[in-house]
PDB file of C-alpha atoms in Angstrom:
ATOM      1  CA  UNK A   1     110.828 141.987  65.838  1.00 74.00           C
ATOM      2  CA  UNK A   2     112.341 144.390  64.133  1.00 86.00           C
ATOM      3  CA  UNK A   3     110.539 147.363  62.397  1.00 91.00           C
ATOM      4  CA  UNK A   4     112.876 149.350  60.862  1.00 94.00           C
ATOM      5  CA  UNK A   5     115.623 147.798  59.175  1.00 95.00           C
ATOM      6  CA  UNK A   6     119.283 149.326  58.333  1.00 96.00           C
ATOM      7  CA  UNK A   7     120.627 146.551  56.211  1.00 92.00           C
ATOM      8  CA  UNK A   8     124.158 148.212  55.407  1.00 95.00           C
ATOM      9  CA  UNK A   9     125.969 148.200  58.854  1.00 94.00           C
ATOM     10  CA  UNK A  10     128.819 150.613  57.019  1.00 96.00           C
ATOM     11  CA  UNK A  11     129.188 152.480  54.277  1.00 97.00           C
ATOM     12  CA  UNK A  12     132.219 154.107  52.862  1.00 97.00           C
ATOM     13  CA  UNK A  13     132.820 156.902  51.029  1.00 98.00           C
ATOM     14  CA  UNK A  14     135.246 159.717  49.705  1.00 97.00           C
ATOM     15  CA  UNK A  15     135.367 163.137  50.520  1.00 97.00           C
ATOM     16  CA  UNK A  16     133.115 165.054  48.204  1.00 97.00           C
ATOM     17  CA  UNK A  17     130.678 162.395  46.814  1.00 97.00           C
ATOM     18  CA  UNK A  18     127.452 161.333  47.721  1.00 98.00           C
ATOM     19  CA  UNK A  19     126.623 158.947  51.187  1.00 98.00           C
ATOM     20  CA  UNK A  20     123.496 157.049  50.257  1.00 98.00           C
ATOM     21  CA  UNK A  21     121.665 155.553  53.759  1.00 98.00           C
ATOM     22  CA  UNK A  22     118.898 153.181  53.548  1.00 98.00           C
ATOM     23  CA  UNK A  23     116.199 152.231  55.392  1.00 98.00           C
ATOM     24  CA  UNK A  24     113.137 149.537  55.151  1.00 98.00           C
ATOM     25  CA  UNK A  25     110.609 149.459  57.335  1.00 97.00           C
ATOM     26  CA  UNK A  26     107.543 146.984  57.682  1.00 96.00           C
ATOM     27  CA  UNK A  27     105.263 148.596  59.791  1.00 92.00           C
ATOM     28  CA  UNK A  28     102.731 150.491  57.384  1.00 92.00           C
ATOM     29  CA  UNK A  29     101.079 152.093  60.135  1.00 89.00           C
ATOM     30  CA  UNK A  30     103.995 154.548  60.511  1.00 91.00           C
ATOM     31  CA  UNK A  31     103.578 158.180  59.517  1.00 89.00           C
ATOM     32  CA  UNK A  32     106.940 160.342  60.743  1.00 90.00           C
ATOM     33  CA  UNK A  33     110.758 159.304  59.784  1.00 93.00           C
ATOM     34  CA  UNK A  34     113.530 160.828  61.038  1.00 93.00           C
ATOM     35  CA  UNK A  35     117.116 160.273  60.839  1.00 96.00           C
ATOM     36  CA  UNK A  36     119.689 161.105  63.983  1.00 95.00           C
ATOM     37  CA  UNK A  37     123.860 160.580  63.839  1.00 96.00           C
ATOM     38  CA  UNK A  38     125.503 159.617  66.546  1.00 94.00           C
ATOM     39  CA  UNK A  39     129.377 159.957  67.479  1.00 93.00           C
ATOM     40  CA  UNK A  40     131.101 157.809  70.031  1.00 88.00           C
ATOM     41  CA  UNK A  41     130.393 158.974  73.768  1.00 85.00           C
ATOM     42  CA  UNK A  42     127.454 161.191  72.600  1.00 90.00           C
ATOM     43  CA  UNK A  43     123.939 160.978  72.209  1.00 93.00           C
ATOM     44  CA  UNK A  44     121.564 160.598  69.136  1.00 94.00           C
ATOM     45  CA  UNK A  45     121.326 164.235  67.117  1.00 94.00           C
ATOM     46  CA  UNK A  46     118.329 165.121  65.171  1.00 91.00           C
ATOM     47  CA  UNK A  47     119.775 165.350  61.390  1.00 94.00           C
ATOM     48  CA  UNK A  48     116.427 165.831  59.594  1.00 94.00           C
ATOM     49  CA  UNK A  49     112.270 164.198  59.422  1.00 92.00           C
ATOM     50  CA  UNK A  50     110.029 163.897  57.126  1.00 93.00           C
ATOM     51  CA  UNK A  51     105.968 163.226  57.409  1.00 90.00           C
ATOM     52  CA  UNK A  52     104.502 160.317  55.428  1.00 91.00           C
ATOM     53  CA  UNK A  53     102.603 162.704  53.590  1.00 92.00           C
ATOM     54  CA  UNK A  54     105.806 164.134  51.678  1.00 94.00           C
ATOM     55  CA  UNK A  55     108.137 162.356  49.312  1.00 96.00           C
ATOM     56  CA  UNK A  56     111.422 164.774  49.976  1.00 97.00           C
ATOM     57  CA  UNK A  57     112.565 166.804  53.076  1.00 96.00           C
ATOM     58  CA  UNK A  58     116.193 168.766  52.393  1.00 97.00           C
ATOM     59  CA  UNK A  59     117.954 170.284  54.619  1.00 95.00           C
ATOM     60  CA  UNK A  60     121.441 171.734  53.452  1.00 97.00           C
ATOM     61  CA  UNK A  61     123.059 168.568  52.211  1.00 97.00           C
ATOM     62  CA  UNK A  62     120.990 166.601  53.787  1.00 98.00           C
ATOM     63  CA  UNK A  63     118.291 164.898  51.621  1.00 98.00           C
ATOM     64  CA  UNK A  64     115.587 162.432  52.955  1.00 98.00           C
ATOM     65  CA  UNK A  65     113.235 160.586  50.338  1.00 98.00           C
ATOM     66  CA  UNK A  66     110.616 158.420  51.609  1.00 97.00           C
ATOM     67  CA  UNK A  67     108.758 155.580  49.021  1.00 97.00           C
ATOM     68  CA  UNK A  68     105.859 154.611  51.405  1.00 96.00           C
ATOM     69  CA  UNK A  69     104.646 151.984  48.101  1.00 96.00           C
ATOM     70  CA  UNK A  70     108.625 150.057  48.861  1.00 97.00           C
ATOM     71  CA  UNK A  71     108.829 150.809  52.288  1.00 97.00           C
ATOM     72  CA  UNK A  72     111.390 152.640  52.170  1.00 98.00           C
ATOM     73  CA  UNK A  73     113.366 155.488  52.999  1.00 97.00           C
ATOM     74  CA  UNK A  74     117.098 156.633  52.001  1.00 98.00           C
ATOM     75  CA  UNK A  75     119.335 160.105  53.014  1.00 98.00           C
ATOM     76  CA  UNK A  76     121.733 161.415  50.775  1.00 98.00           C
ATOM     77  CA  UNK A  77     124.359 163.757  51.930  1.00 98.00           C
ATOM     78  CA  UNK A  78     126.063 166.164  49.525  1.00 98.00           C
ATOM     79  CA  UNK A  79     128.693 166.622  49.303  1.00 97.00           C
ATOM     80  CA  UNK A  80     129.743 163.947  51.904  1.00 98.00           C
ATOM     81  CA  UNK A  81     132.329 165.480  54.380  1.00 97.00           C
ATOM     82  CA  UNK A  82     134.613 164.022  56.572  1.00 96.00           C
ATOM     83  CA  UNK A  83     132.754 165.892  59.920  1.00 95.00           C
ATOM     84  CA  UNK A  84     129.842 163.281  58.669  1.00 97.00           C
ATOM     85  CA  UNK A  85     131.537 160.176  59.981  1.00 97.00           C
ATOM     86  CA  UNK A  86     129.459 159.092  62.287  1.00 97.00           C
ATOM     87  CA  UNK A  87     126.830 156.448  62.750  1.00 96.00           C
ATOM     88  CA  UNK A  88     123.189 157.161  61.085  1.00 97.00           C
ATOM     89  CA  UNK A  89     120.375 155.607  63.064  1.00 96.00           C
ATOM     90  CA  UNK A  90     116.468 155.570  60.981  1.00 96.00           C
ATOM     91  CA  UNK A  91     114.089 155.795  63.031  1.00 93.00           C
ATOM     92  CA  UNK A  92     110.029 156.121  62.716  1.00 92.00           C
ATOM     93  CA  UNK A  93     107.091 156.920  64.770  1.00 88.00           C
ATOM     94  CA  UNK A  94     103.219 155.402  64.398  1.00 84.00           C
ATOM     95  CA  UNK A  95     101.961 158.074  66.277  1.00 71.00           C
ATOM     96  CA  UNK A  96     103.461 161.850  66.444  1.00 57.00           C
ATOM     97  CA  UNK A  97     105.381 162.133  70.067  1.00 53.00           C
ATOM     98  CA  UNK A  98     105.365 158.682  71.023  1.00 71.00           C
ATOM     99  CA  UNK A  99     107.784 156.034  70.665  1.00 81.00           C
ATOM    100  CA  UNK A 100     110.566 156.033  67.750  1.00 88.00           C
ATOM    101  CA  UNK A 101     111.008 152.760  66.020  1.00 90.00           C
ATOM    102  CA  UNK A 102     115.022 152.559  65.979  1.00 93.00           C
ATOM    103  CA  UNK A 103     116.911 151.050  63.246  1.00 94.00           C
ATOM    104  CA  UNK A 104     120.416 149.755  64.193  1.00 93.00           C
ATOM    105  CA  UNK A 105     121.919 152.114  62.597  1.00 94.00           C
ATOM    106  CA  UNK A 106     125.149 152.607  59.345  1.00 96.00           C
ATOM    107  CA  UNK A 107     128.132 153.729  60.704  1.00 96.00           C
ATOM    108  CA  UNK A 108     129.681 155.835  57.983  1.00 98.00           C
ATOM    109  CA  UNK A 109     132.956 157.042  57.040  1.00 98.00           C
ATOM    110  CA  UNK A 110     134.029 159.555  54.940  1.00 97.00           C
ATOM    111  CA  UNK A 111     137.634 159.511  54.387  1.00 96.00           C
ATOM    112  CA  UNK A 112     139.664 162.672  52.573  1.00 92.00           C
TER     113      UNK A 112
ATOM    114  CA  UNK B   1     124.412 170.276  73.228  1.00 82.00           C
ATOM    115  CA  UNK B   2     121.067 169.038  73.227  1.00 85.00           C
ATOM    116  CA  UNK B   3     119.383 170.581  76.708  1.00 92.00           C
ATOM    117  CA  UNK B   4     119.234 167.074  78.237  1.00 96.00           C
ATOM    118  CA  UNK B   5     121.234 166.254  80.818  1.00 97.00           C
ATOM    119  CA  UNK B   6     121.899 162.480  82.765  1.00 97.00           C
ATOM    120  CA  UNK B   7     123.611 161.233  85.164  1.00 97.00           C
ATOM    121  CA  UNK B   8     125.855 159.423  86.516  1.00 97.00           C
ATOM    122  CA  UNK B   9     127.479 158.684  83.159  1.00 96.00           C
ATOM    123  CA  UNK B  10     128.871 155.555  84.212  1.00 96.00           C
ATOM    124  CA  UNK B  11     127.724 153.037  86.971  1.00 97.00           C
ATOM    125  CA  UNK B  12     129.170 149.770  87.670  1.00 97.00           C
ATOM    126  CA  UNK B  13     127.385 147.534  90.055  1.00 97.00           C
ATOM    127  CA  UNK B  14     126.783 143.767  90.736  1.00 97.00           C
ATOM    128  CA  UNK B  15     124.311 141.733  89.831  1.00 97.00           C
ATOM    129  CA  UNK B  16     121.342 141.260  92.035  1.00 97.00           C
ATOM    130  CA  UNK B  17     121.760 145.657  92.612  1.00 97.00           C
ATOM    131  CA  UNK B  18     119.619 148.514  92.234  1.00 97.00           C
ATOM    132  CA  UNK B  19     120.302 151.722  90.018  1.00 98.00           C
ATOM    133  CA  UNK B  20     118.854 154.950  89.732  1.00 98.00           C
ATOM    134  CA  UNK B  21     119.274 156.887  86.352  1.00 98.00           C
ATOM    135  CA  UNK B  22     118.606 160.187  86.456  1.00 98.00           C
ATOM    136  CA  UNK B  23     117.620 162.446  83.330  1.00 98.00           C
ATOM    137  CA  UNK B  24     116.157 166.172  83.348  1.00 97.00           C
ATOM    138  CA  UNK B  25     114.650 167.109  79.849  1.00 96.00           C
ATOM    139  CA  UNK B  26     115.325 170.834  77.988  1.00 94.00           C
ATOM    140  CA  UNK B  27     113.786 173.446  79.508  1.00 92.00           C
ATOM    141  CA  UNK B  28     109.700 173.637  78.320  1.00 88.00           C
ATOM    142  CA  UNK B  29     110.189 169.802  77.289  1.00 91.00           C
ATOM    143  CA  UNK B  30     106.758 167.846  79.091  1.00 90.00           C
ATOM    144  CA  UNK B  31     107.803 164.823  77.247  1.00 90.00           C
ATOM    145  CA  UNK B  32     110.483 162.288  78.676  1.00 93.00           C
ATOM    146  CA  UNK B  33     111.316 158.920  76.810  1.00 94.00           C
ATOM    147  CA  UNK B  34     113.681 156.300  78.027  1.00 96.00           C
ATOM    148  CA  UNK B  35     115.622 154.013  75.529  1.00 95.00           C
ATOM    149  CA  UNK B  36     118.124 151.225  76.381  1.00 95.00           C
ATOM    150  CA  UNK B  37     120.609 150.315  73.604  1.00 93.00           C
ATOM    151  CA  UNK B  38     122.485 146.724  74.535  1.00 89.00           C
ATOM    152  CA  UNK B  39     125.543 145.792  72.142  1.00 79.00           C
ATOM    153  CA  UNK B  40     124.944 145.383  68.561  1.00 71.00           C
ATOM    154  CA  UNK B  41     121.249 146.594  68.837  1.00 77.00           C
ATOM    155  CA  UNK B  42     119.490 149.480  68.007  1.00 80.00           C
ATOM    156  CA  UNK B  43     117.811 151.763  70.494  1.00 90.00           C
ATOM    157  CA  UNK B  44     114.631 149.982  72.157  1.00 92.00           C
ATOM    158  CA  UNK B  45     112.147 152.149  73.985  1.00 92.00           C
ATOM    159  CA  UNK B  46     111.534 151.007  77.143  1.00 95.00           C
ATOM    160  CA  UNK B  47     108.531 154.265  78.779  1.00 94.00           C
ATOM    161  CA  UNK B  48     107.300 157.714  77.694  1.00 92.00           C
ATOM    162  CA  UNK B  49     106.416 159.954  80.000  1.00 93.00           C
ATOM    163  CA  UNK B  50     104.072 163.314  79.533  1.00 90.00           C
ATOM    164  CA  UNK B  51     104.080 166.166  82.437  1.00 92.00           C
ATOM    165  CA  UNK B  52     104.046 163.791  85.068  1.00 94.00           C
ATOM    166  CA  UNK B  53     101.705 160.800  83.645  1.00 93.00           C
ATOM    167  CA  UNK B  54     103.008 157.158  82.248  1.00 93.00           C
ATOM    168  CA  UNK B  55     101.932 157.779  78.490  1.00 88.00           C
ATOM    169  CA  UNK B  56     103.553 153.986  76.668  1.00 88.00           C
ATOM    170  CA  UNK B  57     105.203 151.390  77.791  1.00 90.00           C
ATOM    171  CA  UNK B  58     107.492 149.573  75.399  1.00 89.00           C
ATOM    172  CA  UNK B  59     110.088 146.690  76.072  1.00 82.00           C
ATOM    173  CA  UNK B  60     110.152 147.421  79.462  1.00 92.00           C
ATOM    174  CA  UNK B  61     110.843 144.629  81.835  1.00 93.00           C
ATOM    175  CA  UNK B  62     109.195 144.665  85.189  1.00 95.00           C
ATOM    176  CA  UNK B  63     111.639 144.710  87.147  1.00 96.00           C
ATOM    177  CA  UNK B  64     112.172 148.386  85.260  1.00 97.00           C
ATOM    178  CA  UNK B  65     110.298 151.490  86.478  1.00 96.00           C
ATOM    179  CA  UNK B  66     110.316 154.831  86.085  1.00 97.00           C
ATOM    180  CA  UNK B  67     108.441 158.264  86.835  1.00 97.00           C
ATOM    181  CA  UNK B  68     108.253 161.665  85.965  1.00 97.00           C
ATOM    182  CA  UNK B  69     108.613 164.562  88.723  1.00 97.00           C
ATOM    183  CA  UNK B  70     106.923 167.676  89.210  1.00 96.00           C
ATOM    184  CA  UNK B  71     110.187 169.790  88.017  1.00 95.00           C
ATOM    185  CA  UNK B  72     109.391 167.376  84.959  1.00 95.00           C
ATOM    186  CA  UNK B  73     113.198 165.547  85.655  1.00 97.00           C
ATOM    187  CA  UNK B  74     113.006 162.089  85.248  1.00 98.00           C
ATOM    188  CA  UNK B  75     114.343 158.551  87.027  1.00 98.00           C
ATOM    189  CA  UNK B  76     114.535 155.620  85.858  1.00 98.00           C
ATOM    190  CA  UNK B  77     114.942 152.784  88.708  1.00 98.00           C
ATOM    191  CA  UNK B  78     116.864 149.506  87.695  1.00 97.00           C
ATOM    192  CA  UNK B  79     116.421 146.456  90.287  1.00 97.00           C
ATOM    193  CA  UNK B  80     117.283 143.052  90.498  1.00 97.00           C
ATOM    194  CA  UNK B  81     119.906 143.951  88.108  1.00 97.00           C
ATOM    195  CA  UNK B  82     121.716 141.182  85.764  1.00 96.00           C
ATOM    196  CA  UNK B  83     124.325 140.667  82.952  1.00 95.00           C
ATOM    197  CA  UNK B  84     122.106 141.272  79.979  1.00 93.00           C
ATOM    198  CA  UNK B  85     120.957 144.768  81.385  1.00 95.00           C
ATOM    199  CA  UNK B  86     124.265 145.802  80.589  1.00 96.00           C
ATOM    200  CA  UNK B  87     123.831 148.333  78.266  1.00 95.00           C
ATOM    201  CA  UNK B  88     123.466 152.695  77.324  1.00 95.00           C
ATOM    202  CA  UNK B  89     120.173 154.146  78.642  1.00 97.00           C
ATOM    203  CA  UNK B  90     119.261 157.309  77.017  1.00 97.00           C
ATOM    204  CA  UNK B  91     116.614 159.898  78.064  1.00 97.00           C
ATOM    205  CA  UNK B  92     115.142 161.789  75.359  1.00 94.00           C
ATOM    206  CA  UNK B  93     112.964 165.015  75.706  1.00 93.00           C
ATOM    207  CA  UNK B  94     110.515 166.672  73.377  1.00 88.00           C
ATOM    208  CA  UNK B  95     108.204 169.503  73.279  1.00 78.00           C
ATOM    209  CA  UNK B  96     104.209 168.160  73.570  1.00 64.00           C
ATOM    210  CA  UNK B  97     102.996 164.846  73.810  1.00 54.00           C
ATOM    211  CA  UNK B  98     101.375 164.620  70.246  1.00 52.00           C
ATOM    212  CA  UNK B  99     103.142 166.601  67.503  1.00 49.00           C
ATOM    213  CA  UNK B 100     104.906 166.088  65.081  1.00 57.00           C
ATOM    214  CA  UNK B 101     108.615 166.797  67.051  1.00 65.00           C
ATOM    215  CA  UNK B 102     111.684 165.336  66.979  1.00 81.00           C
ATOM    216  CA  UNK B 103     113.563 164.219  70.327  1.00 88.00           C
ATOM    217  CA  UNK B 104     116.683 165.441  71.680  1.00 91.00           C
ATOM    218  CA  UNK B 105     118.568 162.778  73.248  1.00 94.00           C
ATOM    219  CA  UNK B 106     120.761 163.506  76.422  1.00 96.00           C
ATOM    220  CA  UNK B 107     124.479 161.786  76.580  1.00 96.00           C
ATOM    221  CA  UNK B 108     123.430 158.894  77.939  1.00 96.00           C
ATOM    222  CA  UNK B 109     124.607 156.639  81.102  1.00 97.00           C
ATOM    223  CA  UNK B 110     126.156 153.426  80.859  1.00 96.00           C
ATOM    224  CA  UNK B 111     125.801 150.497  83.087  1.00 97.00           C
ATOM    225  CA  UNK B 112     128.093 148.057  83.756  1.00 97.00           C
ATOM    226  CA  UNK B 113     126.650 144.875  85.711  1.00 97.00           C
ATOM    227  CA  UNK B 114     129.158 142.705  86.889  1.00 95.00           C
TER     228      UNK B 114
END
């Protein structure tokens, strides 16, 4: 079954506005979130985490907000730049160092 | 770059074959995960491995198996191979075996099973 869910599987945006990712998850037993981007032919890239124990993690223009009460966790990128086309995988962990819980990920695009 | 290096990059076999992925983590990286990503799916973990010891299993099949080395490199042996295992593996590495770390992800090897 899957525990992390990515319901959008793209997203489009221009050049200068705000990308808005989501992700739901139903396990409640997770405690670390991360997000990774991925371009074609490459692996998964760390983008940014955040602990269960914050609300907000930012990172540049990178944003992550976590509502453990909904489930839920979102990044916003600002301003969105065409380099940021790429596919955004969620991911979370139940226990530090273990496993990550993949989502199946948003491709986005950010045209100019 | 990330640090973590597999190969081959691509392997095309037949069904009924036996692979060998190979992965070595970043340098000071005692953690090595495997993850298999099929079509239209996100990425599954499949083993985690900690300085040498099997730490979690996840979707694994048995007909899967993998260790961890001494140097701390990593293979992951595929047998009895069919269509549906068709799919990227990627290695990931990370730092200690509880912590709160992210994982750096090598390029991944695809397998084609004809």
């Amino acid at each position: 079954d899957q525990q992390v869910k990515q319901n959008s599987p793209s997203l489009s945006v221009q050049e200068g506005r705000i990308s808005i990712l989501n992700c739901d998850y139903t396990n409640s037993m997770f405690d670390y979130f991360l997000w990774y981007k991925k371009y074609p032919a490459e692996g998964p890239t760390f983008l940014i985490s955040i602990s269960s124990i914050k609300d907000k993690n930012e990172d540049g223009r990178f944003t992550v907000f976590l509502n453990k009460s909904a489930k839920h966790l979102s990044l916003h990128i600002v301003p969105s730049q065409p380099g940021d086309s790429a596919v955004y995988f969620c991911a979370a962990s139940a226990d530090s160092g273990y496993a990550l819980n993949f989502g199946k990920g948003t491709s986005l695009l950010v045209t100019p | 770059d990330s640090g973590v290096t597999q190969t081959p990059k691509h392997l095309i076999t037949a069904t009924g074959q036996r692979v060998t992925l190979r992965c070595s983590p970043r340098s000071g990286d005692l953690s090595v995960y495997w993850y298999q990503q099929s079509l239209d799916q996100g990425l599954q973990f499949l083993i985690h491995y900690y300085n040498g010891e099997e730490r979690a299993k996840g979707n694994i099949l048995e007909r899967f198996s993998a260790q961890q080395f001494p140097d701390l490199h990593s293979e992951l042996n595929l047998s009895s191979l069919e269509l549906g295992d068709s799919a990227l593996y990627f290695c990931a590495s990370s730092v200690v075996r509880v912590s709160y770390n992210e994982q750096f992800f090598g390029p991944g090897t695809r397998l084609t099973v004809l």
